[in-house]
Coordinates of C-alpha atoms in Angstrom, one line a residue:
M977 CA 132.5 19.9 -24.3
K978 CA 130.0 19.5 -26.9
C979 CA 126.5 21.0 -26.6
P980 CA 124.0 18.1 -26.9
V981 CA 121.8 20.6 -28.6
C982 CA 123.7 22.7 -31.0
N983 CA 126.8 20.6 -31.5
H984 CA 129.0 23.5 -30.5
E985 CA 132.3 22.8 -29.1
N986 CA 132.7 24.6 -25.9
G987 CA 135.4 24.2 -23.0
N988 CA 134.9 23.6 -19.7
A989 CA 131.8 25.8 -19.6
S990 CA 128.8 24.7 -17.8
F991 CA 126.3 26.4 -20.2
C992 CA 126.6 26.2 -24.3
E993 CA 128.2 29.4 -25.5
R994 CA 125.9 29.4 -28.7
C995 CA 122.2 28.2 -27.1
G996 CA 122.9 28.4 -23.5
S997 CA 121.9 24.8 -22.9
N998 CA 122.9 23.4 -19.4
L999 CA 126.1 21.1 -20.1
T1000 CA 126.1 19.5 -16.6
P1001 CA 125.1 16.2 -16.5
S1002 CA 122.3 15.1 -14.0
S1003 CA 123.1 12.5 -11.8
P1004 CA 120.9 9.7 -11.3
T1005 CA 121.6 8.7 -7.5
A1006 CA 120.3 12.4 -7.0
D1007 CA 117.4 11.5 -9.3
S1008 CA 116.7 8.2 -7.5
A1009 CA 117.4 9.7 -4.1
Q1010 CA 114.7 12.4 -5.2
D1011 CA 112.2 9.4 -6.2
Q1012 CA 112.6 7.6 -3.1
Q1013 CA 111.8 10.8 -0.8
S1014 CA 108.8 11.5 -3.0
A1015 CA 107.7 7.6 -2.6
A1016 CA 108.6 7.8 1.2
A1017 CA 106.5 10.9 1.6
E1018 CA 103.5 9.7 -0.2
P1019 CA 102.9 6.8 2.4
E1020 CA 103.2 9.3 5.3
Y1021 CA 100.6 11.5 3.8
T1022 CA 98.2 8.5 3.4
R1023 CA 98.8 7.5 6.9
W1024 CA 98.2 11.3 8.2
S1025 CA 95.1 11.5 6.0
S1026 CA 93.7 8.0 7.3
T1027 CA 93.8 8.8 10.5
Q1028 CA 91.9 12.1 10.5
A1029 CA 88.0 12.3 11.8
T1030 CA 85.4 11.9 9.2
P1031 CA 84.1 15.6 8.5
S1032 CA 80.7 16.3 9.6
H1033 CA 79.1 16.8 6.1
A1034 CA 80.8 13.6 4.8
P1035 CA 78.2 10.7 3.8
I1036 CA 78.2 7.7 6.5
S1037 CA 79.1 4.5 4.8
S1038 CA 76.1 1.8 4.8
N1039 CA 78.5 -0.8 6.4
T1040 CA 78.9 1.6 9.4
P1041 CA 76.9 0.2 12.2
S1042 CA 74.5 2.5 13.6
A1043 CA 73.8 3.4 17.0
P1044 CA 70.9 1.4 18.7
R1045 CA 68.0 3.6 19.1
P1046 CA 65.9 3.3 22.4
V1047 CA 63.1 1.2 22.3
Q1048 CA 59.7 2.7 23.6
H1049 CA 57.9 -0.2 25.8
V1050 CA 54.0 0.8 26.4
S1051 CA 53.2 -0.9 29.9
E1052 CA 50.0 -3.6 30.0
S1053 CA 48.5 -1.3 32.1
S1054 CA 48.2 1.5 30.0
D1055 CA 46.9 -0.7 27.3
S1056 CA 44.4 -2.1 29.4
S1057 CA 43.1 1.3 30.7
G1058 CA 43.1 2.8 27.4
T1059 CA 41.1 -0.2 26.4
E1060 CA 38.6 0.1 29.2
G1061 CA 38.7 4.1 28.7
A1062 CA 37.7 3.3 25.0
S1063 CA 35.0 0.8 25.7
A1064 CA 33.4 3.0 28.8
S1065 CA 33.2 6.2 26.0
G1066 CA 31.5 3.8 23.2
D1067 CA 29.1 2.7 26.3
N1068 CA 28.3 6.3 26.9
N1069 CA 27.9 7.0 23.3
T1070 CA 25.3 4.2 22.6
N1071 CA 23.3 5.2 25.9
Q1072 CA 23.3 8.9 24.9
W1073 CA 22.2 7.5 21.4
N1074 CA 19.5 5.2 22.6
N1075 CA 18.4 7.8 24.9
I1076 CA 18.0 10.6 21.9
V1077 CA 16.1 7.9 19.9
Q1078 CA 13.8 7.0 22.8
N1079 CA 13.1 10.5 23.6
E1080 CA 12.4 11.4 19.9
K1081 CA 10.0 8.4 19.9
V1082 CA 8.4 9.7 22.8
Q1083 CA 8.0 13.1 21.3
Q1084 CA 6.5 11.6 18.2
A1085 CA 4.1 9.4 20.1
K1086 CA 3.1 12.8 22.1
E1087 CA 2.4 14.6 18.7
V1088 CA 0.6 11.8 17.2
S1089 CA -2.0 11.5 20.2
K1090 CA -2.3 15.3 20.6
Q1091 CA -3.3 15.3 16.7
Y1092 CA -5.4 12.6 17.0
L1093 CA -7.1 13.8 20.1
S1094 CA -7.7 17.1 18.3
Y1095 CA -8.8 15.0 15.2
F1096 CA -11.1 13.0 17.2
L1097 CA -12.9 15.8 19.0
S1098 CA -13.5 17.6 15.6
V1099 CA -14.9 14.3 13.9
L1100 CA -17.3 13.5 16.7
T1101 CA -19.3 16.7 16.2
R1102 CA -19.8 16.3 12.4
P1103 CA -18.2 12.9 11.5
Y1104 CA -20.2 12.8 7.8
Q1105 CA -18.8 16.4 6.7
T1106 CA -15.5 15.6 7.9
M1107 CA -15.5 12.1 6.3
K1108 CA -15.9 14.5 2.7
T1109 CA -12.9 16.3 3.5
V1110 CA -10.3 13.9 4.5
G1111 CA -7.5 12.7 2.3
E1112 CA -4.7 10.0 2.3
Q1113 CA -2.8 11.8 5.2
H1114 CA -5.8 10.9 7.5
S1115 CA -5.4 7.1 6.5
L1116 CA -3.0 6.8 10.0
N1117 CA -6.1 8.5 12.2
G1118 CA -8.4 5.8 10.5
W1119 CA -6.1 2.8 11.4
I1120 CA -5.6 4.5 14.9
T1121 CA -9.7 4.4 15.3
M1122 CA -10.0 0.9 14.0
A1123 CA -7.2 -0.2 16.9
L1124 CA -9.2 1.7 19.5
I1125 CA -12.2 0.0 18.4
A1126 CA -10.8 -3.5 18.8
V1127 CA -9.2 -2.6 22.2
L1128 CA -12.2 -1.5 23.8
S1129 CA -14.6 -4.2 22.6
S1130 CA -12.0 -6.5 24.1
T1131 CA -12.1 -4.7 27.1
Y1132 CA -15.6 -5.0 27.4
F1133 CA -15.7 -8.6 27.2
L1134 CA -12.8 -8.9 29.9
I1135 CA -14.4 -6.8 32.2
T1136 CA -17.7 -8.5 31.9
F1137 CA -16.7 -12.1 32.1
G1138 CA -14.2 -11.1 34.8
R1139 CA -17.0 -10.2 37.3
M1140 CA -18.3 -13.6 37.1
D1141 CA -14.8 -14.6 39.1
M1142 CA -13.7 -17.0 36.4
D1143 CA -9.8 -18.1 36.1
G1144 CA -7.8 -17.9 32.7
L1145 CA -10.0 -15.4 31.1
F1146 CA -7.4 -13.2 29.3
I1147 CA -7.0 -15.3 26.3
G1148 CA -10.8 -16.3 25.9
G1149 CA -11.7 -12.8 27.2
F1150 CA -9.5 -10.2 25.6
I1151 CA -7.3 -11.7 22.9
R1152 CA -10.0 -13.5 21.1
P1153 CA -12.6 -10.6 20.9
L1154 CA -9.5 -8.2 19.9
L1155 CA -8.5 -10.4 16.9
F1156 CA -12.4 -11.2 15.9
T1157 CA -13.0 -7.1 16.0
A1158 CA -9.9 -6.4 14.1
I1159 CA -10.9 -9.1 11.5
S1160 CA -14.2 -7.8 11.0
L1161 CA -12.8 -4.3 10.5
V1162 CA -10.2 -5.4 8.1
V1163 CA -13.2 -7.5 6.0
A1164 CA -15.4 -4.5 5.8
I1165 CA -12.5 -2.5 4.3
A1166 CA -11.7 -5.6 1.8
L1167 CA -15.5 -5.5 0.8
M1168 CA -15.7 -1.7 -0.1
Y1169 CA -12.5 -2.3 -1.7
A1170 CA -13.8 -5.2 -3.9
I1171 CA -17.5 -3.3 -4.5
L1172 CA -15.7 0.1 -5.8
K1173 CA -13.5 -2.1 -7.8
I1174 CA -16.4 -4.0 -9.5
E1175 CA -18.3 -0.6 -10.2
K1176 CA -15.2 0.1 -12.0
I1177 CA -14.6 3.7 -9.8
T1178 CA -11.3 5.2 -9.5
F1179 CA -10.4 5.9 -5.9
R1180 CA -7.1 5.7 -3.7
P1181 CA -7.2 2.9 -0.9
K1182 CA -5.6 5.2 1.7
T1183 CA -8.4 7.6 1.4
L1184 CA -11.0 4.8 1.5
V1185 CA -9.3 3.8 5.2
A1186 CA -9.3 7.6 5.9
Q1187 CA -12.9 7.8 5.2
F1188 CA -14.2 4.9 7.1
G1189 CA -12.0 5.5 10.1
T1190 CA -13.6 9.1 10.2
L1191 CA -17.0 7.5 10.3
L1192 CA -16.1 5.0 13.0
V1193 CA -15.2 7.7 15.5
P1194 CA -18.9 7.7 17.4
A1195 CA -18.1 3.7 17.7
V1196 CA -15.2 4.4 19.8
A1197 CA -17.3 6.9 21.8
S1198 CA -20.1 4.2 22.1
L1199 CA -17.7 1.7 23.4
V1200 CA -16.0 3.8 25.8
L1201 CA -19.5 4.4 27.4
A1202 CA -19.8 0.6 27.4
N1203 CA -17.1 0.1 29.3
L1204 CA -18.2 2.9 31.8
F1205 CA -21.7 1.4 32.5
I1206 CA -20.6 -2.1 33.0
V1207 CA -20.2 -1.1 36.9
I1208 CA -23.7 0.5 36.7
S1209 CA -26.1 -1.2 34.4
Y1210 CA -25.6 -4.0 32.2
S1211 CA -28.4 -3.3 30.1
I1212 CA -27.1 0.3 29.2
A1213 CA -23.8 -1.0 28.6
I1214 CA -25.0 -3.8 26.3
F1215 CA -27.2 -1.0 24.3
F1216 CA -23.9 0.9 23.8
L1217 CA -22.2 -1.9 22.5
V1218 CA -24.8 -2.8 20.0
V1219 CA -24.8 0.6 18.9
S1220 CA -21.0 0.7 18.5
F1221 CA -21.1 -2.6 16.0
L1222 CA -24.5 -0.8 14.1
I1223 CA -22.0 2.4 13.3
I1224 CA -19.6 -0.2 11.7
F1225 CA -22.4 -1.1 9.4
V1226 CA -23.8 2.3 8.8
S1227 CA -20.2 3.7 8.1
L1228 CA -19.6 1.0 5.5
N1229 CA -22.8 1.8 3.7
T1230 CA -22.1 5.8 4.0
V1231 CA -18.6 5.5 2.3
L1232 CA -19.9 3.3 -0.4
F1233 CA -22.8 5.5 -1.4
Q1234 CA -20.8 8.9 -1.4
Y1235 CA -19.2 7.1 -4.5
P1236 CA -21.1 7.2 -7.8
L1237 CA -22.5 3.8 -7.9
N1238 CA -24.9 2.1 -10.2
R1239 CA -22.6 2.8 -13.3
T1240 CA -23.6 1.1 -16.6
K1241 CA -20.2 -0.6 -16.5
A1242 CA -20.8 -2.3 -13.5
A1243 CA -21.1 -6.2 -13.7
I1244 CA -23.7 -6.2 -11.2
D1245 CA -26.6 -3.9 -9.8
S1246 CA -25.3 -1.7 -6.9
M1247 CA -27.8 -2.6 -4.7
Y1248 CA -27.1 -6.3 -4.7
S1249 CA -23.4 -5.6 -4.4
V1250 CA -24.0 -3.3 -1.3
L1251 CA -26.2 -6.1 0.3
I1252 CA -23.8 -8.6 -0.3
A1253 CA -21.4 -6.9 1.3
N1254 CA -23.6 -6.2 4.5
V1255 CA -24.4 -9.8 4.5
V1256 CA -21.1 -10.9 4.4
L1257 CA -20.0 -8.5 7.1
F1258 CA -23.0 -9.3 9.4
Y1259 CA -22.2 -13.0 9.0
I1260 CA -18.5 -12.5 10.2
L1261 CA -19.4 -10.7 13.3
Y1262 CA -22.1 -13.2 13.8
R1263 CA -20.0 -16.3 13.9
L1264 CA -17.1 -14.7 15.3
L1265 CA -19.0 -13.3 18.6
A1266 CA -21.2 -16.5 19.0
T1267 CA -17.9 -18.7 18.8
M1268 CA -16.6 -16.2 21.4
I1269 CA -19.6 -16.5 23.6
M1270 CA -20.1 -20.1 23.4
G1271 CA -16.3 -20.7 24.3
L1272 CA -16.7 -18.4 27.2
I1273 CA -19.9 -20.1 28.6
S1274 CA -18.2 -23.7 27.9
L1275 CA -15.5 -22.2 30.4
M1276 CA -18.0 -21.4 33.1
F1277 CA -19.5 -24.8 33.1
S1278 CA -16.2 -26.9 32.5
P1279 CA -13.4 -26.8 35.2
F1280 CA -11.4 -28.6 32.6
G1281 CA -11.7 -26.5 29.7
R1282 CA -10.3 -23.1 31.7
M1283 CA -7.3 -22.0 30.5

């Protein structure tokens, strides 16, 4: 047999004598059988591998349906109870806040009343000396003093005409005198402000109010006595009422003259400006009081004019 590699002529040997190549031909049937065996073995492996469970670390396909999750249902009763509890807690918080605010306002009112009482007692003994030392921080005390004058004067008229057994005197005997007195005091402050501006004097309006209110403290005391003496004697009560209104005029002039008036820059002499202020204030008080008293007298004699 001739070697297919080196062309050496050999006998019936199975291997070449020169190069040692295999001289036995391979059978095609054996090769095809081997191929069919391997081909048949491949589906078996494929079928076996497809039937195995997916390992725990393998990713889950997105197409695989996931297990249904349990849905938590909140009952309506729990919702309503939670809402009611929240609203109740909100109401409690609101009530607590309102109580705190009211307590703070009450405490502030107490502090203001205590401060004003000590201020009133100290000013009552020496009003003029105190007037020289007050500043803007005392303007609130000045407004409180003027409010007390308005309330006490209207109370005096209400008590006086109420003793005559007249009906419907609250508006005519209290509200009108209250407004009239308040207007008169505001007009007095406006007149002082105008005169100082005419005199071209530098001043602070709050300090002006504080000074005027300080000098009006004796008027408050006089009105308190007037209200007390209504029950005892009308003549003494009227006397204290007149004194309280005279204090308003004296206070206006005292405040004005403690400033350096009669400057050369003034457009009018200081005597005339102060005189004009007094006349205007007197006219306003006269007109307002006269109108109020005439209205009360008309109520006494006219049954159709009562309110």
